[in-house]
Every structure is written in structure tokens, then in C-alpha cells.
N, CA, C and O of each residue as an XYZ file, in Angstrom:
320
protein
N      -3.164    -24.509     -8.564
C      -2.943    -23.048     -8.503
C      -3.552    -22.683     -9.687
O      -3.411    -23.383    -10.690
N      -4.365    -21.436     -9.695
C      -4.982    -20.794    -10.288
C      -4.256    -19.959    -11.152
O      -3.179    -19.704    -10.614
N      -4.405    -19.167    -12.759
C      -3.963    -18.289    -13.011
C      -5.225    -16.996    -13.576
O      -6.210    -17.059    -14.312
N      -4.754    -16.200    -13.012
C      -5.814    -15.182    -13.807
C      -5.283    -14.108    -14.595
O      -4.155    -13.806    -14.204
N      -5.631    -13.515    -15.432
C      -5.222    -12.427    -16.548
C      -6.380    -11.271    -16.083
O      -7.608    -11.353    -16.044
N      -5.277     -9.946    -15.685
C      -5.894     -8.603    -15.525
C      -5.399     -7.367    -16.781
O      -4.298     -7.581    -17.288
N      -5.796     -6.725    -17.033
C      -5.538     -5.753    -18.079
C      -5.505     -4.429    -17.322
O      -6.446     -3.814    -16.821
N      -4.186     -4.127    -17.354
C      -3.983     -2.672    -17.100
C      -3.095     -1.973    -18.203
O      -2.469     -2.541    -19.098
N      -3.184     -0.443    -17.914
C      -2.468      0.397    -18.836
C      -1.155      0.358    -18.775
O      -0.372      0.065    -17.871
N      -0.999      0.765    -20.098
C       1.107      1.011    -19.915
C       1.355      1.606    -18.699
O       1.991      1.019    -17.824
N       0.808      2.976    -18.530
C       1.246      3.833    -17.714
C       1.012      3.268    -16.449
O       1.834      3.693    -15.637
N      -0.024      2.244    -15.829
C      -0.258      1.827    -14.833
C       1.056      0.495    -14.639
O       1.563      0.005    -13.630
N       1.193      0.332    -15.590
C       2.327     -0.894    -15.700
C       3.796      0.078    -15.187
O       4.447     -0.189    -14.176
N       4.016      0.899    -15.867
C       5.293      1.690    -15.608
C       5.152      2.163    -14.064
O       6.180      2.154    -13.388
N       4.002      2.551    -13.503
C       3.794      3.171    -12.474
C       4.184      2.293    -11.172
O       4.880      2.629    -10.214
N       3.616      1.236    -11.388
C       3.793      0.140    -10.524
C       4.965     -0.706    -10.489
O       5.095     -1.531     -9.584
N       5.884     -0.561    -11.459
C       7.230     -0.957    -11.483
C       7.132     -2.392    -11.769
O       7.957     -3.172    -11.295
N       6.075     -2.824    -12.592
C       6.313     -4.565    -13.050
C       7.169     -4.447    -14.057
O       7.145     -3.508    -14.853
N       8.001     -5.419    -14.086
C       9.159     -6.201    -15.119
C       9.065     -7.245    -15.693
O      10.027     -7.739    -16.281
N       7.543     -7.967    -15.631
C       7.099     -8.894    -16.235
C       5.889     -8.992    -16.573
O       5.332     -8.057    -15.999
N       4.784     -9.831    -17.439
C       3.596     -9.916    -17.623
C       3.290    -10.971    -16.479
O       2.105    -11.139    -16.193
N       4.249    -11.690    -15.805
C       3.652    -12.515    -14.551
C       4.184    -12.182    -13.330
O       5.405    -12.086    -13.211
N       3.252    -11.944    -12.168
C       3.869    -11.955    -10.898
C       2.996    -12.608     -9.866
O       1.782    -12.407     -9.874
N       3.493    -13.278     -9.099
C       3.227    -13.875     -7.884
C       1.964    -12.845     -7.174
O       2.071    -11.621     -7.104
N       0.803    -13.615     -6.690
C      -0.401    -12.788     -6.144
C       0.284    -11.965     -4.795
O      -0.269    -10.905     -4.501
N       1.188    -12.297     -4.153
C       1.828    -11.604     -2.951
C       2.591    -10.416     -3.549
O       2.710     -9.354     -2.937
N       2.976    -10.580     -4.466
C       3.603     -9.484     -5.000
C       3.080     -8.354     -5.414
O       3.507     -7.237     -5.120
N       1.843     -8.675     -6.328
C       0.681     -7.743     -6.584
C       0.449     -7.075     -5.719
O       0.651     -5.860     -5.720
N      -0.169     -7.918     -4.510
C      -0.751     -7.164     -3.441
C       0.209     -6.360     -2.735
O      -0.083     -5.171     -2.611
N       1.396     -6.802     -2.203
C       2.387     -5.478     -1.897
C       2.393     -4.471     -2.787
O       1.853     -3.463     -2.331
N       2.835     -4.351     -3.980
C       2.484     -3.433     -4.778
C       1.324     -2.285     -4.836
O       1.539     -1.090     -4.639
N      -0.009     -2.893     -5.159
C      -1.217     -2.522     -4.526
C      -1.206     -1.647     -3.314
O      -1.306     -0.422     -3.251
N      -1.073     -2.464     -2.440
C      -1.424     -1.827     -1.154
C       0.118     -0.890     -0.760
O       0.063     -0.330      0.336
N       1.130     -0.737     -1.367
C       2.033      0.179     -0.992
C       1.296      1.408     -1.958
O       1.217      2.482     -1.361
N       0.857      1.406     -3.078
C       0.181      2.547     -3.617
C      -0.760      3.075     -3.027
O      -0.717      4.305     -3.026
N      -2.169      2.304     -2.176
C      -2.778      2.716     -1.300
C      -2.574      3.439     -0.307
O      -3.104      4.526     -0.073
N      -1.671      2.781      0.427
C      -0.907      3.381      1.473
C      -0.137      4.813      1.327
O      -0.094      5.614      2.261
N       0.269      4.973      0.474
C       0.791      6.221     -0.364
C      -0.131      7.276     -0.290
O       0.065      8.239      0.452
N      -1.156      7.162     -1.027
C      -2.473      7.606     -1.412
C      -3.147      8.111      0.200
O      -3.368      9.255      0.598
N      -3.291      7.205      0.683
C      -4.143      7.566      2.248
C      -3.093      8.597      2.943
O      -3.582      9.500      3.622
N      -1.624      8.512      2.809
C      -0.618      9.236      3.879
C      -1.066     10.650      3.050
O      -1.890     11.309      3.684
N      -0.809     11.021      2.210
C      -1.171     11.980      1.287
C      -2.607     12.684      1.736
O      -2.765     13.806      2.218
N      -3.626     11.652      1.420
C      -4.899     12.390      2.158
C      -4.930     12.810      3.687
O      -5.591     13.789      4.035
N      -4.334     12.190      4.431
C      -3.857     12.261      5.994
C      -3.582     13.433      5.850
O      -4.358     14.312      6.224
N      -2.506     13.673      5.320
C      -1.813     15.046      5.694
C      -2.345     16.434      4.957
O      -2.030     17.582      5.271
N      -3.168     16.048      3.972
C      -3.857     17.248      3.079
C      -4.941     17.494      4.440
O      -4.701     18.586      4.955
N      -5.938     16.831      5.057
C      -6.732     16.865      5.889
C      -6.164     17.643      7.138
O      -6.631     18.666      7.639
N      -4.588     16.629      7.693
C      -4.254     17.438      8.920
C      -4.081     18.991      8.523
O      -4.572     19.766      9.343
N      -3.495     19.538      7.458
C      -3.551     20.562      6.997
C      -4.459     21.700      7.082
O      -4.392     22.847      7.522
N      -5.504     20.832      6.390
C      -6.678     21.783      6.320
C      -7.385     21.676      7.433
O      -8.519     22.066      7.155
N      -7.333     21.375      8.483
C      -7.681     21.309     10.289
C      -6.984     21.646     10.754
O      -7.082     21.544     11.977
N      -5.877     22.231     10.262
C      -4.374     22.852     11.602
C      -3.665     21.883     12.308
O      -2.828     22.065     13.192
N      -4.077     20.832     11.839
C      -3.021     19.860     12.816
C      -1.977     19.009     12.281
O      -1.756     17.819     12.504
N      -1.309     19.928     11.452
C       0.009     19.486     10.846
C       0.835     18.847     11.593
O       1.211     17.675     11.563
N       1.274     20.350     12.765
C       2.439     19.513     13.627
C       2.451     18.315     14.390
O       3.214     17.350     14.428
N       1.021     18.741     15.211
C       0.263     17.700     16.425
C       0.373     16.288     15.606
O       0.784     15.283     16.184
N      -0.074     16.260     14.028
C       0.017     14.970     13.579
C       1.339     14.302     13.505
O       1.696     13.174     13.842
N       1.995     15.341     12.952
C       4.029     14.551     12.598
C       4.328     14.290     14.297
O       4.975     13.290     14.608
N       3.973     14.962     15.065
C       4.638     14.689     16.481
C       4.109     13.327     16.966
O       4.612     12.208     17.058
N       3.172     13.734     17.179
C       2.161     13.008     18.163
C       1.995     11.632     17.442
O       2.522     10.644     17.954
N       1.411     11.540     16.481
C       0.804     10.427     15.889
C       1.671      8.810     15.388
O       1.256      7.652     15.434
N       2.730      9.263     15.020
C       3.511      8.451     14.325
C       4.345      7.840     15.501
O       4.837      6.767     15.154
N       4.595      8.127     16.543
C       5.410      7.404     17.765
C       4.435      6.091     18.132
O       4.824      5.053     18.667
N       3.060      6.403     17.704
C       1.950      5.188     18.100
C       1.886      4.269     17.200
O       1.289      3.236     17.505
N       2.418      4.381     15.994
C       1.734      3.732     14.655
C       3.171      2.339     14.903
O       4.297      2.501     15.375
N       2.573      1.162     14.410
C       3.361     -0.184     14.418
C       3.500     -0.064     12.629
O       2.523      0.347     12.003
N       4.584     -0.395     12.008
C       4.757     -0.071     10.670
C       5.065     -1.499     10.404
O       5.882     -1.981     11.188
N       4.556     -2.374      9.385
C       4.422     -3.381      8.951
C       4.274     -3.243      7.107
O       3.540     -2.397      6.595
N       4.963     -4.057      6.433
C       4.984     -4.204      5.164
C       3.812     -5.010      4.709
O       3.424     -5.952      5.399
N       3.100     -4.626      3.347
C       1.523     -5.099      3.369
C       1.786     -6.885      3.279
O       0.851     -7.657      3.488
N       3.070     -7.333      2.969
C       3.579     -8.896      3.434
C       3.078     -9.188      4.378
O       2.049     -9.864      4.339
N       3.634     -8.778      5.556
C       3.777     -8.901      6.909
C       2.092     -8.954      7.299
O       1.630     -9.969      7.821
N       1.330     -7.901      7.027
C      -0.185     -7.669      7.363
C      -0.603     -9.273      6.469
O      -0.617    -10.305      7.139
N      -0.801     -9.308      5.527
C      -0.893    -10.393      4.637
C      -0.543    -11.981      5.554
O      -1.374    -12.875      5.715
N       0.141    -11.989      5.794
C       0.679    -13.097      6.172
C       0.225    -13.627      7.852
O       0.136    -14.761      8.322
N       0.005    -12.298      8.459
C      -0.687    -12.005      9.479
C      -1.967    -12.261     10.014
O      -2.415    -12.592     11.112
N      -2.510    -11.950      8.659
C      -4.076    -11.825      8.666
C      -4.199    -13.088      7.772
O      -5.101    -13.320      8.576
N      -4.194    -13.698      7.269
C      -4.438    -14.921      5.991
C      -3.381    -15.991      6.714
O      -2.782    -16.608      5.833
N      -3.051    -16.318      7.794
C      -2.361    -17.450      7.767
C      -2.831    -18.878      7.360
O      -3.979    -19.305      7.482
N      -1.951    -19.427      6.945
C      -2.363    -20.484      6.162
C      -2.672    -21.780      7.607
O      -3.068    -22.916      7.344
């Protein structure tokens, strides 16, 4: 097993909800993936609002989505 060191600001440490200075890679991946997903959703909602598709997006698009956690995605994509 390898150990890497990554520096982040105090505000990023608090934003991601870290509890210690050591974290398993999959947990780090989950935290970063969740944050990216939130930002992507906000961006999609902004685009939908700007293009006048807010109701259509909310009512029709979500029923076609398969929701998985970042860990499930990781496990499916990178099976050992």
C-alpha cells in the first residue's frame, strides 16, 4: 500500500467534512465525487432555468436516471 500526502486549505477540510488527517482513498473519492455531483446538478438546474426547461427537466429527466453512489460507481468500473 502506498501513502500520498495532499495539502488542502482549512476551509476545504471543513467543507468536505473530514474528521482526521488520514482517509482511505475510496472515502476521499466519495467526498470529491459528491461535491462534483452537487456542482453539476446546480449547473444543470441553472442551464435548465436559462433555457426555459425547468419544469420539463424536473418532471421527465429524473425518472430515467439510475442513482448510484460514487462508491458503487467506483466498484462497478474498477472491479479488481
